[in-house]
C-alpha cells in the first residue's frame, strides 16, 4: 500500500480537511447542462472503466434533457452488466447494541431519545443470532453498533471473533464487516486483527455546517475526526473501506461530489479506493422530527445511483432494505451490486419469535421485509445469480489487489464461478424445493455459457462435489 503520511496530516493535524465545501458548491453552481455529445464522451470514459472526475460527475448531474438523462440511465445499466455481470452479493446486518452517547437528530438510537428501548446482546445472544442467520443461509454479515464507551475496539473485536466462531450445521460466517464509530489508529489495528472484512462508516453529510446542525453533541460532533477515519484505518493497515452518506440532510448533488472527492483522496494517498459506497435515505425513526429532513425524491435517487455507477465503475454500491422492494429491484439494474435480505433491525430480532417491527427498538423503519428465501426467488426470476461469495477477502484479494484484479477477465475467472458455487451451497443447504429446482436450472444454464472448456469442466466438477456434500470450494 502506498501510505503517504502527509495526506493524513493535511487532513487532520493542520485542520484543513480535504473536502472543500466552497469548491464543491462552486462546481455545482457553475456547471452548465451538457449536450448529448458531451454526455456521450463522459459515458465512454466510464464504459472504459475509468473513474470520473468531480467536474465530469457534475456535468452528468447537470444533464436535464430527457435525451441526456435516458443516455445516462442506459449507460449505467450497461456498465453494471459489464463490470459486475448478473451476480448480486447478499448480506445481512446484525445490530449488536444500541447504547449511544451521540445525538444524531435523525437516528432512533440518539442519546436524547427517551423512547428508545436500549439493549446490548450478551455473548450467548450473539451466538444465537448468528446461528439464526446461518440457518437462513447467510455467509456475510455486517455488525452494527451505537457509539458508546462500552463498545470500544476490544469489545468490537471480541464480537467479531464470536461471530466467526459460530458454526451451525453447514453454516458459517465467512466474512464479518463492521459499521462502528471511528477509532484511533491503535483501535483500527485491534479490529483488523480480529479479521474484519470491510470497515464501513458514513460521513452522513460532507457539508461541515450542516454536519454541525445534525450532530450537536457527543464524539460524533467532531466532523474532522470522522472525515479522517479512513486515513487512520489505512495507517493501521485496513485497506478495505466503505464510504457513505445519509441522504435527506442536504443537497444530494453536494454529497455525491463529496463522495467522489473522498474517493480521489483515498486513491491519491493510499493507492486504493473504497470497496463500497452506501447512500441510505433517511427513514422514519423513533421520535424523528420530519421537518428537519430534505427528502430526496425517487426520481432523483434513481438518477443519483446511475450517475454514481458511472462515476466509480469499480466500487460496489450497496442498497439496503431501508428502501421499498420495488425500488430495490429496479436499482439493481442501474448499478447496485450488494443488497441485504431477511433483515431484522431489532436487537436480538433474528432469533426472536416476533417478526413485527417496533420502531422504539430499532434505529429506523425498514421497508423491504422480504426473507432471504423470497429475495433469492426474486433474483432468480429476474436473471440475477444470488452470490454468497467471500473469496476475495479470504484469498487476500482486497484493497489494491481488489482494484488490480477487477480488470479484464476477472469476473469470468473468479466472480461468476464463485457466485455459482456459493449459490449451489445455498440451494443444497437452505432452499425450498421449488427454489432449488429453479436455482439449479439457472446454474446449469450459466455453466453452459462458459466458453473456456477447462474452466467449465472444473466448475461442473466442483458443483457436483457440492451436491455430494463438500463445501467451500472457492476459486
Ligand atoms: N453508530 C455508528 C455511527 O453512527 O457511525 C454506526 C452506524 S449507525 C448504527 C448506521 C447508519 O445508519 C448511520 O451511519 C446512518 O447513516 C444511518 N441512519 C441513522 N438513522 C437513520 C434513519 N433514520 N434512516 C436511515 N438511516 C439512518
Ligand atoms: Fe448513535 Fe450512530 Fe445513531 Fe448517531 S447514527 S445516534 S452515532 S447510533
CSV table of C-alpha atoms and ligand atoms in Angstrom, one decimal:
chain,number,residue,atom,x,y,z
A,1,UNK,CA,0.0,0.0,0.0
A,2,UNK,CA,1.2,3.5,-0.8
A,3,UNK,CA,0.8,5.1,2.6
A,4,UNK,CA,1.8,8.7,2.4
A,5,UNK,CA,1.7,10.2,6.0
A,6,UNK,CA,1.4,13.7,4.7
A,7,UNK,CA,-2.1,13.1,3.4
A,8,UNK,CA,-3.2,12.2,6.9
A,9,UNK,CA,-1.5,15.3,8.3
A,10,UNK,CA,-3.0,17.6,5.8
A,11,UNK,CA,-6.5,16.3,6.5
A,12,UNK,CA,-6.2,16.1,10.2
A,13,UNK,CA,-3.4,17.8,12.1
A,14,UNK,CA,-3.3,21.1,10.2
A,15,UNK,CA,-7.1,21.2,10.4
A,16,UNK,CA,-7.5,21.5,6.7
A,17,UNK,CA,-10.0,18.8,5.6
A,18,UNK,CA,-9.6,17.6,2.0
A,19,UNK,CA,-13.3,18.3,1.5
A,20,UNK,CA,-13.6,21.9,0.5
A,21,UNK,CA,-17.3,22.8,0.7
A,22,UNK,CA,-16.9,26.1,-1.2
A,23,UNK,CA,-15.2,24.3,-4.1
A,24,UNK,CA,-17.9,21.7,-4.4
A,25,UNK,CA,-20.7,24.3,-4.2
A,26,UNK,CA,-18.9,26.3,-6.9
A,27,UNK,CA,-18.7,23.3,-9.3
A,28,UNK,CA,-22.4,22.6,-8.8
A,29,UNK,CA,-23.4,26.2,-9.4
A,30,UNK,CA,-21.2,26.8,-12.4
A,31,UNK,CA,-21.5,23.6,-14.4
A,32,UNK,CA,-23.9,24.0,-17.3
A,33,UNK,CA,-26.1,21.3,-18.6
A,34,UNK,CA,-24.0,19.3,-21.2
A,35,UNK,CA,-25.2,18.5,-24.7
A,36,UNK,CA,-25.7,14.9,-25.8
A,37,UNK,CA,-22.2,14.7,-27.4
A,38,UNK,CA,-20.5,15.8,-24.2
A,39,UNK,CA,-22.6,13.3,-22.2
A,40,UNK,CA,-21.6,10.5,-24.6
A,41,UNK,CA,-17.9,11.5,-24.2
A,42,UNK,CA,-18.1,11.2,-20.5
A,43,UNK,CA,-20.0,8.0,-20.6
A,44,UNK,CA,-17.5,6.5,-22.9
A,45,UNK,CA,-14.8,7.0,-20.3
A,46,UNK,CA,-17.0,5.3,-17.7
A,47,UNK,CA,-17.6,2.4,-20.0
A,48,UNK,CA,-13.9,2.2,-20.5
A,49,UNK,CA,-13.9,1.6,-16.7
A,50,UNK,CA,-12.2,4.9,-15.8
A,51,UNK,CA,-13.3,6.8,-12.7
A,52,UNK,CA,-14.8,10.2,-13.5
A,53,UNK,CA,-13.6,13.5,-12.1
A,54,UNK,CA,-15.7,15.7,-9.9
A,55,UNK,CA,-16.2,18.0,-12.9
A,56,UNK,CA,-17.4,15.2,-15.2
A,57,UNK,CA,-19.7,13.9,-12.5
A,58,UNK,CA,-21.1,17.4,-12.0
A,59,UNK,CA,-21.8,17.5,-15.8
A,60,UNK,CA,-23.8,14.3,-15.6
A,61,UNK,CA,-25.7,15.7,-12.6
A,62,UNK,CA,-26.5,18.9,-14.6
A,63,UNK,CA,-27.8,17.0,-17.6
A,64,UNK,CA,-31.5,17.9,-17.7
A,65,UNK,CA,-32.9,17.0,-21.1
A,66,UNK,CA,-34.9,13.7,-21.5
A,67,UNK,CA,-32.4,12.5,-24.1
A,68,UNK,CA,-29.3,13.0,-22.0
A,69,UNK,CA,-30.9,11.5,-18.9
A,70,UNK,CA,-32.0,8.5,-20.9
A,71,UNK,CA,-28.5,8.0,-22.2
A,72,UNK,CA,-27.1,8.2,-18.6
A,73,UNK,CA,-29.6,5.6,-17.4
A,74,UNK,CA,-28.9,3.1,-20.1
A,75,UNK,CA,-25.1,3.6,-19.8
A,76,UNK,CA,-25.4,2.8,-16.1
A,77,UNK,CA,-27.2,-0.4,-16.9
A,78,UNK,CA,-24.6,-1.4,-19.5
A,79,UNK,CA,-21.7,-0.7,-17.1
A,80,UNK,CA,-23.4,-2.7,-14.4
A,81,UNK,CA,-23.6,-5.7,-16.6
A,82,UNK,CA,-20.1,-5.2,-18.0
A,83,UNK,CA,-18.3,-4.9,-14.7
A,84,UNK,CA,-20.5,-6.9,-12.3
A,85,UNK,CA,-22.2,-9.4,-14.6
A,86,UNK,CA,-25.5,-10.7,-13.4
A,87,UNK,CA,-24.5,-11.5,-9.8
A,88,UNK,CA,-25.8,-9.8,-6.7
A,89,UNK,CA,-24.0,-10.2,-3.4
A,90,UNK,CA,-26.2,-10.8,-0.4
A,91,UNK,CA,-25.5,-9.9,3.2
A,92,UNK,CA,-27.4,-9.2,6.5
A,93,UNK,CA,-26.8,-6.5,9.2
A,94,UNK,CA,-26.5,-7.7,12.8
A,95,UNK,CA,-27.1,-5.0,15.4
A,96,UNK,CA,-25.1,-5.8,18.5
A,97,UNK,CA,-26.1,-2.9,20.7
A,98,UNK,CA,-27.9,0.5,20.6
A,99,UNK,CA,-26.4,2.4,23.5
A,100,UNK,CA,-25.2,5.7,22.2
A,101,UNK,CA,-23.6,8.8,23.5
A,102,UNK,CA,-24.3,10.8,20.4
A,103,UNK,CA,-27.3,12.8,19.4
A,104,UNK,CA,-27.6,12.5,15.7
A,105,UNK,CA,-31.0,14.1,15.2
A,106,UNK,CA,-32.2,11.6,12.6
A,107,UNK,CA,-31.4,8.4,14.5
A,108,UNK,CA,-33.7,6.5,16.8
A,109,UNK,CA,-30.7,5.5,19.0
A,110,UNK,CA,-29.7,9.1,19.8
A,111,UNK,CA,-29.0,9.7,23.5
A,112,UNK,CA,-31.8,12.2,23.9
A,113,UNK,CA,-34.5,9.8,22.7
A,114,UNK,CA,-36.1,8.7,25.9
A,115,UNK,CA,-38.5,6.4,23.9
A,116,UNK,CA,-35.6,4.2,22.6
A,117,UNK,CA,-35.5,0.7,24.2
A,118,UNK,CA,-31.8,0.0,24.8
A,119,UNK,CA,-30.2,-3.3,24.6
A,120,UNK,CA,-26.8,-4.9,24.1
A,121,UNK,CA,-26.5,-8.6,23.1
A,122,UNK,CA,-24.7,-10.8,25.5
A,123,UNK,CA,-22.1,-13.2,24.1
A,124,UNK,CA,-24.5,-16.1,24.1
A,125,UNK,CA,-27.2,-13.9,22.5
A,126,UNK,CA,-24.7,-13.1,19.7
A,127,UNK,CA,-24.2,-16.8,19.2
A,128,UNK,CA,-28.0,-17.4,18.9
A,129,UNK,CA,-28.4,-14.5,16.5
A,130,UNK,CA,-25.5,-15.8,14.3
A,131,UNK,CA,-26.9,-19.3,14.3
A,132,UNK,CA,-30.3,-18.0,13.2
A,133,UNK,CA,-28.6,-16.0,10.4
A,134,UNK,CA,-26.6,-19.1,9.3
A,135,UNK,CA,-29.7,-21.2,9.4
A,136,UNK,CA,-31.3,-18.8,6.9
A,137,UNK,CA,-28.2,-19.2,4.6
A,138,UNK,CA,-26.2,-16.1,5.2
A,139,UNK,CA,-22.4,-16.2,4.9
A,140,UNK,CA,-21.6,-12.4,5.1
A,141,UNK,CA,-22.6,-10.1,7.9
A,142,UNK,CA,-22.1,-6.5,8.9
A,143,UNK,CA,-22.1,-6.0,12.6
A,144,UNK,CA,-23.5,-2.6,13.7
A,145,UNK,CA,-23.1,-0.7,16.9
A,146,UNK,CA,-24.1,2.6,18.5
A,147,UNK,CA,-21.2,4.7,19.8
A,148,UNK,CA,-20.6,4.1,23.5
A,149,UNK,CA,-17.5,3.7,25.8
A,150,UNK,CA,-18.5,0.0,26.3
A,151,UNK,CA,-18.3,-0.6,22.6
A,152,UNK,CA,-14.6,0.0,22.3
A,153,UNK,CA,-12.3,-1.6,19.8
A,154,UNK,CA,-11.5,-4.5,22.1
A,155,UNK,CA,-15.2,-5.2,22.6
A,156,UNK,CA,-15.9,-4.9,18.9
A,157,UNK,CA,-13.0,-7.3,18.1
A,158,UNK,CA,-14.4,-9.7,20.6
A,159,UNK,CA,-17.9,-9.7,18.9
A,160,UNK,CA,-16.3,-10.2,15.5
A,161,UNK,CA,-14.4,-13.2,16.8
A,162,UNK,CA,-17.5,-14.7,18.4
A,163,UNK,CA,-19.3,-14.3,15.1
A,164,UNK,CA,-16.5,-16.1,13.1
A,165,UNK,CA,-16.6,-18.9,15.7
A,166,UNK,CA,-20.2,-19.9,15.3
A,167,UNK,CA,-20.7,-23.0,13.1
A,168,UNK,CA,-24.2,-24.3,12.9
A,169,UNK,CA,-24.8,-27.3,10.6
A,170,UNK,CA,-23.1,-26.5,7.3
A,171,UNK,CA,-23.4,-22.8,8.3
A,172,UNK,CA,-20.5,-20.4,8.9
A,173,UNK,CA,-20.0,-16.7,8.6
A,174,UNK,CA,-17.1,-16.3,6.2
A,175,UNK,CA,-16.8,-12.5,6.2
A,176,UNK,CA,-17.6,-10.1,9.0
A,177,UNK,CA,-17.7,-6.4,8.1
A,178,UNK,CA,-18.3,-3.7,10.7
A,179,UNK,CA,-20.1,-0.4,10.8
A,180,UNK,CA,-18.9,1.3,14.0
A,181,UNK,CA,-17.8,4.7,15.2
A,182,UNK,CA,-14.3,5.7,14.1
A,183,UNK,CA,-11.3,4.5,16.2
A,184,UNK,CA,-7.8,5.9,16.7
A,185,UNK,CA,-5.0,4.0,14.8
A,186,UNK,CA,-4.5,1.6,17.6
A,187,UNK,CA,-8.2,0.8,17.7
A,188,UNK,CA,-8.2,0.1,14.0
A,189,UNK,CA,-5.3,-2.3,14.5
A,190,UNK,CA,-7.3,-4.1,17.1
A,191,UNK,CA,-10.3,-4.7,14.9
A,192,UNK,CA,-8.1,-5.5,11.9
A,193,UNK,CA,-6.5,-8.3,14.0
A,194,UNK,CA,-10.0,-9.7,14.6
A,195,UNK,CA,-10.2,-10.3,10.8
A,196,UNK,CA,-12.8,-7.8,9.8
A,197,UNK,CA,-13.7,-7.6,6.1
A,198,UNK,CA,-14.8,-4.0,5.3
A,199,UNK,CA,-14.7,-1.2,7.7
A,200,UNK,CA,-17.8,0.9,6.9
A,201,UNK,CA,-18.6,4.3,8.2
A,202,UNK,CA,-20.8,7.0,6.7
A,203,UNK,CA,-19.9,10.7,6.8
A,204,UNK,CA,-23.7,11.3,6.8
A,205,UNK,CA,-23.2,14.8,5.3
A,206,UNK,CA,-19.9,16.1,4.0
A,207,UNK,CA,-21.2,19.7,4.5
A,208,UNK,CA,-19.4,21.0,7.6
A,209,UNK,CA,-22.1,23.4,8.6
A,210,UNK,CA,-25.0,21.0,8.1
A,211,UNK,CA,-23.0,18.4,9.9
A,212,UNK,CA,-22.9,20.6,13.0
A,213,UNK,CA,-26.7,21.0,12.9
A,214,UNK,CA,-27.4,17.3,12.8
A,215,UNK,CA,-24.7,16.2,15.2
A,216,UNK,CA,-25.0,18.7,18.1
A,217,UNK,CA,-23.2,16.7,20.8
A,218,UNK,CA,-21.1,13.6,21.6
A,219,UNK,CA,-17.9,12.5,20.0
A,220,UNK,CA,-19.6,12.3,16.6
A,221,UNK,CA,-20.0,16.1,16.6
A,222,UNK,CA,-16.3,16.3,15.5
A,223,UNK,CA,-16.6,16.5,11.7
A,224,UNK,CA,-12.9,16.2,11.0
A,225,UNK,CA,-12.3,13.2,13.3
A,226,UNK,CA,-15.0,11.3,11.3
A,227,UNK,CA,-13.8,12.6,7.9
A,228,UNK,CA,-10.3,11.3,8.6
A,229,UNK,CA,-11.4,7.9,9.9
A,230,UNK,CA,-10.3,6.1,6.8
A,231,UNK,CA,-6.9,7.7,6.9
A,232,UNK,CA,-6.4,6.2,10.3
A,233,UNK,CA,-7.8,2.9,9.1
A,234,UNK,CA,-5.3,2.9,6.3
A,235,UNK,CA,-2.5,3.7,8.6
A,236,UNK,CA,-3.5,0.7,10.7
A,237,UNK,CA,-3.4,-1.5,7.5
A,238,UNK,CA,-7.1,-1.7,6.8
A,239,UNK,CA,-7.3,-1.1,3.1
A,240,UNK,CA,-10.9,-2.3,2.6
A,241,UNK,CA,-13.3,0.5,3.5
A,242,UNK,CA,-16.9,1.5,2.8
A,243,UNK,CA,-17.9,5.2,2.4
A,244,UNK,CA,-21.4,6.5,2.6
A,245,UNK,CA,-23.7,9.5,3.0
A,246,UNK,CA,-27.1,9.7,4.6
A,247,UNK,CA,-29.5,11.3,2.1
A,248,UNK,CA,-32.0,13.8,3.4
A,249,UNK,CA,-29.7,16.0,5.3
A,250,UNK,CA,-28.7,18.3,2.5
A,251,UNK,CA,-28.4,18.6,-1.3
A,252,UNK,CA,-27.7,15.1,-2.8
A,253,UNK,CA,-25.6,16.7,-5.5
A,254,UNK,CA,-23.2,18.0,-2.9
A,255,UNK,CA,-23.0,14.7,-1.2
A,256,UNK,CA,-22.4,12.8,-4.5
A,257,UNK,CA,-19.5,15.1,-5.4
A,258,UNK,CA,-18.0,14.9,-2.0
A,259,UNK,CA,-18.1,11.1,-2.2
A,260,UNK,CA,-16.1,11.4,-5.4
A,261,UNK,CA,-13.6,13.7,-3.7
A,262,UNK,CA,-13.2,11.3,-0.8
A,263,UNK,CA,-12.6,8.5,-3.3
A,264,UNK,CA,-9.9,10.6,-5.0
A,265,UNK,CA,-8.3,11.3,-1.7
A,266,UNK,CA,-8.0,7.6,-0.8
A,267,UNK,CA,-6.8,6.7,-4.2
A,268,UNK,CA,-4.2,9.5,-4.3
A,269,UNK,CA,-2.9,8.9,-0.8
A,270,UNK,CA,-3.1,5.1,-0.4
A,271,UNK,CA,-3.4,3.8,-4.0
A,272,UNK,CA,-6.8,2.2,-3.2
A,273,UNK,CA,-10.3,3.5,-3.5
A,274,UNK,CA,-13.3,2.5,-1.4
A,275,UNK,CA,-14.6,-1.1,-1.7
A,276,UNK,CA,-18.2,0.0,-1.4
A,277,UNK,CA,-20.3,3.2,-1.3
A,278,UNK,CA,-23.6,3.4,0.5
A,279,UNK,CA,-26.3,6.1,0.2
A,280,UNK,CA,-29.1,5.4,2.6
A,281,UNK,CA,-32.1,7.8,2.5
A,282,UNK,CA,-33.5,8.8,5.9
A,283,UNK,CA,-36.4,6.6,7.1
A,284,UNK,CA,-38.9,7.1,9.8
A,285,UNK,CA,-37.4,6.6,13.2
A,286,UNK,CA,-38.4,6.8,16.9
A,287,UNK,CA,-39.2,10.5,17.7
A,288,UNK,CA,-37.9,11.7,14.3
A,289,UNK,CA,-38.7,15.3,13.5
A,290,UNK,CA,-39.6,15.0,9.8
A,291,UNK,CA,-39.5,18.8,9.4
A,292,UNK,CA,-35.6,18.7,9.6
A,293,UNK,CA,-35.4,16.4,6.6
A,294,UNK,CA,-34.9,17.4,2.9
A,295,UNK,CA,-36.5,14.5,1.2
A,296,UNK,CA,-34.7,13.1,-1.9
A,297,UNK,CA,-37.4,12.0,-4.5
A,298,UNK,CA,-37.4,8.6,-6.0
A,299,UNK,CA,-36.5,10.1,-9.4
A,300,UNK,CA,-33.5,12.0,-8.1
A,301,UNK,CA,-32.5,8.9,-6.1
A,302,UNK,CA,-32.5,6.7,-9.2
A,303,UNK,CA,-30.6,9.2,-11.2
A,304,UNK,CA,-28.1,9.6,-8.4
A,305,UNK,CA,-27.4,5.8,-8.3
A,306,UNK,CA,-27.0,5.7,-12.1
A,307,UNK,CA,-24.5,8.6,-12.0
A,308,UNK,CA,-22.6,7.1,-9.1
A,309,UNK,CA,-22.4,3.8,-11.0
A,310,UNK,CA,-20.8,5.7,-13.9
A,311,UNK,CA,-18.5,7.8,-11.7
A,312,UNK,CA,-16.9,4.9,-9.8
A,313,UNK,CA,-17.1,1.9,-12.1
A,314,UNK,CA,-15.2,-0.5,-9.8
A,315,UNK,CA,-16.8,0.4,-6.4
A,316,UNK,CA,-19.5,-1.8,-5.1
A,317,UNK,CA,-22.8,0.0,-4.5
A,318,UNK,CA,-24.9,-1.1,-1.5
A,319,UNK,CA,-28.7,-0.6,-1.3
A,320,UNK,CA,-30.3,-1.7,1.9
A,321,UNK,CA,-33.8,-2.8,2.9
A,322,UNK,CA,-34.5,0.7,4.1
A,323,UNK,CA,-35.8,1.1,0.5
A,324,UNK,CA,-39.0,-0.5,-0.7
A,325,UNK,CA,-38.9,-3.8,-2.6
A,326,UNK,CA,-39.9,-2.4,-6.0
A,327,UNK,CA,-37.3,0.4,-6.0
A,328,UNK,CA,-34.6,-2.0,-4.8
A,329,UNK,CA,-35.5,-4.4,-7.6
A,330,UNK,CA,-35.2,-1.7,-10.2
A,331,UNK,CA,-32.0,-0.2,-8.8
A,332,UNK,CA,-30.2,-3.5,-9.1
A,333,UNK,CA,-30.4,-2.9,-12.9
A,334,UNK,CA,-28.9,0.5,-12.6
A,335,UNK,CA,-25.8,-0.2,-10.6
A,336,UNK,CA,-26.4,-1.7,-7.2
A,337,UNK,CA,-24.2,-4.7,-6.6
A,338,UNK,CA,-24.9,-5.6,-2.9
A,339,UNK,CA,-28.1,-5.9,-1.0
A,340,UNK,CA,-29.2,-7.2,2.4
A,341,UNK,CA,-32.1,-9.7,2.7
A,342,UNK,CA,-34.1,-11.2,5.5
A,343,UNK,CA,-33.1,-8.1,7.6
A,344,UNK,CA,-34.2,-7.6,11.2
A,345,UNK,CA,-33.1,-4.4,12.9
A,346,UNK,CA,-34.4,-5.1,16.3
A,347,UNK,CA,-31.6,-6.1,18.6
A,348,UNK,CA,-32.0,-9.9,19.0
A,349,UNK,CA,-34.5,-9.9,16.2
A,350,UNK,CA,-33.2,-12.8,14.2
A,351,UNK,CA,-33.7,-15.4,16.9
A,352,UNK,CA,-36.8,-13.8,18.4
A,353,UNK,CA,-40.2,-15.3,17.8
A,354,UNK,CA,-41.8,-12.0,16.8
A,355,UNK,CA,-41.2,-10.5,13.4
A,356,UNK,CA,-43.1,-7.3,13.8
A,357,UNK,CA,-41.1,-4.1,13.7
A,358,UNK,CA,-41.1,-1.9,16.8
A,359,UNK,CA,-39.7,1.5,16.0
A,360,UNK,CA,-38.5,2.2,19.5
A,361,UNK,CA,-36.3,-0.9,19.5
A,362,UNK,CA,-34.9,-0.2,16.0
A,363,UNK,CA,-32.7,2.5,14.5
A,364,UNK,CA,-35.2,3.3,11.8
A,365,UNK,CA,-38.1,1.7,10.0
A,366,UNK,CA,-37.4,-0.9,7.3
A,367,UNK,CA,-39.3,-1.1,4.1
A,368,UNK,CA,-38.3,-4.3,2.4
A,369,UNK,CA,-39.1,-7.1,4.7
A,370,UNK,CA,-38.5,-9.9,2.2
A,371,UNK,CA,-36.8,-13.0,3.7
A,372,UNK,CA,-33.5,-14.3,2.2
A,373,UNK,CA,-35.6,-17.1,0.6
A,374,UNK,CA,-38.0,-14.6,-1.0
A,375,UNK,CA,-35.2,-12.5,-2.2
A,376,UNK,CA,-33.3,-15.4,-3.9
A,377,UNK,CA,-36.6,-16.4,-5.7
A,378,UNK,CA,-36.9,-12.8,-6.9
A,379,UNK,CA,-33.3,-12.6,-8.1
A,380,UNK,CA,-33.6,-15.9,-9.9
A,381,UNK,CA,-36.8,-14.8,-11.6
A,382,UNK,CA,-35.1,-11.6,-12.8
A,383,UNK,CA,-32.0,-13.4,-14.1
A,384,UNK,CA,-29.6,-12.5,-11.3
A,385,UNK,CA,-27.4,-15.0,-9.6
A,386,UNK,CA,-27.6,-14.7,-5.8
A,387,UNK,CA,-24.0,-14.7,-4.6
A,388,UNK,CA,-22.7,-15.5,-1.1
A,389,UNK,CA,-19.1,-15.2,-2.3
A,390,UNK,CA,-16.5,-14.0,0.2
A,391,UNK,CA,-13.5,-15.4,-1.8
A,392,UNK,CA,-11.6,-12.2,-2.5
A,393,UNK,CA,-11.4,-11.2,1.2
A,394,UNK,CA,-10.4,-14.8,2.2
A,395,UNK,CA,-7.8,-15.1,-0.5
A,396,UNK,CA,-6.2,-11.7,0.2
A,397,UNK,CA,-7.7,-10.0,-2.8
A,398,UNK,CA,-8.7,-6.8,-1.0
A,399,UNK,CA,-7.7,-3.2,-1.2
A,400,UNK,CA,-5.3,-2.5,-4.0
A,401,UNK,CA,-5.5,-6.2,-5.1
A,402,UNK,CA,-9.2,-5.8,-5.5
A,403,UNK,CA,-8.6,-3.0,-7.9
A,404,UNK,CA,-5.9,-4.8,-9.7
A,405,UNK,CA,-8.0,-7.9,-10.1
A,406,UNK,CA,-11.1,-6.0,-11.1
A,407,UNK,CA,-9.6,-5.9,-14.6
A,408,UNK,CA,-10.5,-7.8,-17.8
A,409,UNK,CA,-11.4,-11.4,-17.3
A,410,UNK,CA,-11.5,-11.3,-13.5
A,411,UNK,CA,-15.3,-11.7,-13.3
A,412,UNK,CA,-15.2,-14.7,-15.7
A,413,UNK,CA,-12.4,-16.3,-13.8
A,414,UNK,CA,-13.4,-15.7,-10.3
A,415,UNK,CA,-16.7,-13.8,-9.6
A,416,UNK,CA,-19.1,-15.8,-11.7
A,417,UNK,CA,-17.7,-19.2,-10.8
A,418,UNK,CA,-17.6,-18.3,-7.1
A,419,UNK,CA,-21.2,-16.9,-7.2
A,420,UNK,CA,-22.3,-20.2,-8.8
A,421,UNK,CA,-20.5,-22.3,-6.2
A,422,UNK,CA,-21.8,-20.4,-3.2
A,423,UNK,CA,-25.3,-20.2,-4.7
A,424,UNK,CA,-25.2,-24.0,-5.1
A,425,UNK,CA,-24.2,-24.4,-1.4
A,426,UNK,CA,-27.2,-22.2,-0.5
A,427,UNK,CA,-29.6,-24.3,-2.7
A,428,UNK,CA,-28.4,-27.6,-1.2
A,429,UNK,CA,-28.4,-26.5,2.4
A,430,UNK,CA,-31.3,-23.9,2.8
A,431,UNK,CA,-33.5,-23.5,-0.2
A,432,UNK,CA,-37.2,-24.7,-0.5
A,433,UNK,CA,-37.7,-27.4,-3.2
A,434,UNK,CA,-39.1,-25.1,-5.8
A,435,UNK,CA,-36.2,-22.6,-5.3
A,436,UNK,CA,-33.7,-25.5,-5.5
A,437,UNK,CA,-35.2,-26.6,-8.8
A,438,UNK,CA,-35.2,-23.1,-10.4
A,439,UNK,CA,-31.8,-22.3,-8.9
A,440,UNK,CA,-30.1,-25.4,-10.4
A,441,UNK,CA,-31.7,-24.7,-13.8
A,442,UNK,CA,-30.1,-21.3,-13.6
A,443,UNK,CA,-26.7,-22.6,-12.5
A,444,UNK,CA,-26.7,-25.2,-15.3
A,445,UNK,CA,-27.6,-22.6,-17.9
A,446,UNK,CA,-24.7,-20.4,-16.6
A,447,UNK,CA,-22.2,-23.2,-16.7
A,448,UNK,CA,-23.1,-24.0,-20.3
A,449,UNK,CA,-22.3,-20.4,-21.3
A,450,UNK,CA,-18.7,-20.6,-20.0
A,451,UNK,CA,-16.6,-20.7,-23.2
A,452,UNK,CA,-13.3,-21.9,-21.7
A,453,UNK,CA,-13.6,-25.8,-21.8
A,454,UNK,CA,-11.2,-26.5,-18.9
A,455,UNK,CA,-12.8,-23.9,-16.7
A,456,UNK,CA,-16.3,-25.2,-17.5
A,457,UNK,CA,-15.3,-28.8,-16.7
A,458,UNK,CA,-13.6,-27.7,-13.4
A,459,UNK,CA,-16.7,-25.7,-12.3
A,460,UNK,CA,-19.0,-28.6,-13.2
A,461,UNK,CA,-16.9,-30.9,-11.2
A,462,UNK,CA,-16.9,-28.6,-8.2
A,463,UNK,CA,-20.6,-28.2,-8.4
A,464,UNK,CA,-21.1,-32.0,-8.3
A,465,UNK,CA,-18.8,-32.2,-5.3
A,466,UNK,CA,-21.1,-29.6,-3.6
A,467,UNK,CA,-24.1,-31.8,-4.4
A,468,UNK,CA,-22.2,-34.7,-2.7
A,469,UNK,CA,-21.8,-32.6,0.5
A,470,UNK,CA,-18.4,-30.9,0.1
A,471,UNK,CA,-18.3,-27.2,0.9
A,472,UNK,CA,-16.1,-24.1,0.5
A,473,UNK,CA,-14.6,-25.0,-2.9
A,474,UNK,CA,-13.9,-21.4,-3.9
A,475,UNK,CA,-11.5,-20.1,-6.6
B,1,LIG,N1,-23.3,4.5,15.4
B,1,LIG,C1,-22.3,4.4,14.4
B,1,LIG,C2,-22.2,5.7,13.6
B,1,LIG,O1,-23.1,6.5,13.7
B,1,LIG,O2,-21.2,5.8,12.9
B,1,LIG,C3,-22.7,3.2,13.5
B,1,LIG,C4,-23.6,3.5,12.4
B,1,LIG,S1,-25.3,3.7,12.6
B,1,LIG,C5,-25.7,2.4,13.7
B,1,LIG,C6,-25.6,3.2,11.0
B,1,LIG,C7,-26.0,4.3,10.0
B,1,LIG,O3,-27.5,4.3,9.9
B,1,LIG,C8,-25.7,5.7,10.3
B,1,LIG,O4,-24.3,5.9,9.9
B,1,LIG,C9,-26.7,6.5,9.5
B,1,LIG,O5,-26.2,6.8,8.2
B,1,LIG,C10,-27.8,5.5,9.3
B,1,LIG,N2,-29.1,6.0,9.9
B,1,LIG,C11,-29.2,6.6,11.1
B,1,LIG,N3,-30.5,7.0,11.3
B,1,LIG,C12,-31.2,6.7,10.1
B,1,LIG,C13,-32.5,6.8,9.7
B,1,LIG,N4,-33.5,7.4,10.4
B,1,LIG,N5,-32.9,6.4,8.5
B,1,LIG,C14,-31.9,5.8,7.7
B,1,LIG,N6,-30.7,5.6,8.1
B,1,LIG,C15,-30.3,6.0,9.3
B,2,LIG,FE1,-25.6,6.9,17.7
B,2,LIG,FE2,-24.8,6.2,15.2
B,2,LIG,FE3,-27.4,6.7,15.8
B,2,LIG,FE4,-25.7,8.6,15.7
B,2,LIG,S1,-26.2,7.3,14.0
B,2,LIG,S2,-27.2,8.4,17.3
B,2,LIG,S3,-23.8,7.7,16.5
B,2,LIG,S4,-26.2,5.0,16.6
